Short mmCIF file of C-alpha atoms in Angstrom, two decimals:
data_model
loop_
_atom_site.label_atom_id
_atom_site.label_comp_id
_atom_site.label_asym_id
_atom_site.label_seq_id
_atom_site.Cartn_x
_atom_site.Cartn_y
_atom_site.Cartn_z
CA MET A 10 2.05 4.97 -8.88
CA SER A 11 4.29 2.98 -6.55
CA ASP A 12 8.02 3.42 -6.21
CA LYS A 13 10.32 0.74 -7.57
CA ILE A 14 13.64 -0.19 -6.05
CA SER A 15 16.51 -2.46 -7.01
CA VAL A 16 17.71 -5.10 -4.54
CA ASN A 17 20.55 -7.44 -5.48
CA GLY A 18 20.08 -6.61 -9.16
CA ASN A 19 16.32 -7.32 -9.15
CA GLU A 20 13.63 -4.65 -9.43
CA TYR A 21 10.72 -4.72 -6.96
CA ARG A 22 7.77 -2.51 -6.15
CA LEU A 23 8.57 -0.94 -2.78
CA GLU A 24 5.62 -2.56 -1.01
CA ASP A 25 6.64 -6.00 -2.35
CA ALA A 26 10.23 -5.54 -1.20
CA VAL A 27 9.00 -4.61 2.28
CA ARG A 28 6.61 -7.57 2.44
CA LEU A 29 9.42 -9.91 1.32
CA GLY A 30 11.67 -8.51 4.05
CA LEU A 31 14.24 -7.18 1.57
CA VAL A 32 14.07 -3.61 2.92
CA GLU A 33 12.79 -2.01 6.11
CA PRO A 34 9.58 0.03 5.84
CA LYS A 35 9.79 3.78 6.40
CA HIS A 36 7.34 3.17 9.23
CA THR A 37 5.26 0.24 10.40
CA PRO A 38 1.65 0.39 9.29
CA ALA A 39 -0.70 0.95 12.23
CA VAL A 40 -2.93 -1.93 11.15
CA ASP A 41 -2.37 -5.65 10.80
CA THR A 42 -4.66 -6.20 7.83
CA VAL A 43 -4.23 -4.25 4.60
CA PRO A 44 -6.58 -4.62 1.60
CA SER A 45 -5.50 -6.87 -1.26
CA GLU A 46 -6.75 -7.92 -4.72
CA SER A 47 -9.02 -10.51 -3.08
CA TRP A 48 -11.08 -7.75 -1.42
CA THR A 49 -14.11 -6.22 -3.12
CA VAL A 50 -14.05 -2.55 -4.10
CA ALA A 51 -16.69 -1.86 -1.42
CA GLU A 52 -14.50 -3.52 1.25
CA ILE A 53 -11.44 -1.54 0.11
CA GLU A 54 -13.38 1.73 0.18
CA ALA A 55 -14.81 0.98 3.64
CA TRP A 56 -11.35 0.12 4.99
CA ALA A 57 -9.82 3.26 3.49
CA ASP A 58 -12.62 5.43 4.92
CA ALA A 59 -12.11 3.89 8.38
CA HIS A 60 -8.38 4.68 8.17
CA GLY A 61 -8.72 8.24 6.83
CA ILE A 62 -7.35 7.49 3.35
CA ASP A 63 -8.83 9.56 0.52
CA LEU A 64 -9.54 7.39 -2.54
CA SER A 65 -11.48 10.05 -4.48
CA GLY A 66 -8.87 10.21 -7.26
CA ALA A 67 -8.65 6.43 -7.66
CA LYS A 68 -11.22 4.90 -10.00
CA THR A 69 -10.18 1.24 -10.35
CA LYS A 70 -9.39 -1.43 -7.77
CA PRO A 71 -5.64 -1.42 -8.65
CA GLU A 72 -5.57 2.39 -8.33
CA LYS A 73 -7.29 2.23 -4.94
CA LEU A 74 -4.85 -0.43 -3.72
CA ALA A 75 -1.92 1.66 -4.99
CA VAL A 76 -3.13 4.73 -3.06
CA ILE A 77 -3.42 2.60 0.09
CA ALA A 78 0.05 1.09 -0.45
CA ASP A 79 1.55 4.54 -1.04
CA PHE A 80 -0.12 5.78 2.15
CA GLU A 81 1.00 2.78 4.20
CA TYR A 82 4.63 3.02 3.12
CA ALA A 83 5.04 6.80 3.03
CA ALA A 84 6.93 8.50 5.82
CA PRO A 85 4.63 9.76 8.58
CA PRO A 86 4.22 13.53 8.84
CA VAL A 87 6.78 15.30 10.99
CA GLY A 88 5.49 17.26 13.91
#
C-alpha cells in the first residue's frame, strides 16, 4: 500500500525514509502522535475517526496503519 523509494542504493518505505530524515515529507503531519503497531485496533480506529481518516476499507491493523501513513504523507489537497 505504501510507496517505496530508493535512497543511496537502499530501498525504504516512504514513511520510514521520512522518519529517518532521509527525505523531506510532502507536508508536515498536523499531529505530533501517530498510531503505531503498539496501539490497539480500537485506539487506532478512535484516532483515525478523530482525524477524519476513513478506515472502512482496512480490515487488519497493518492495513489501518498503512491507510493512516498514506494519509499523513500524501500531498494536501490544493485549493
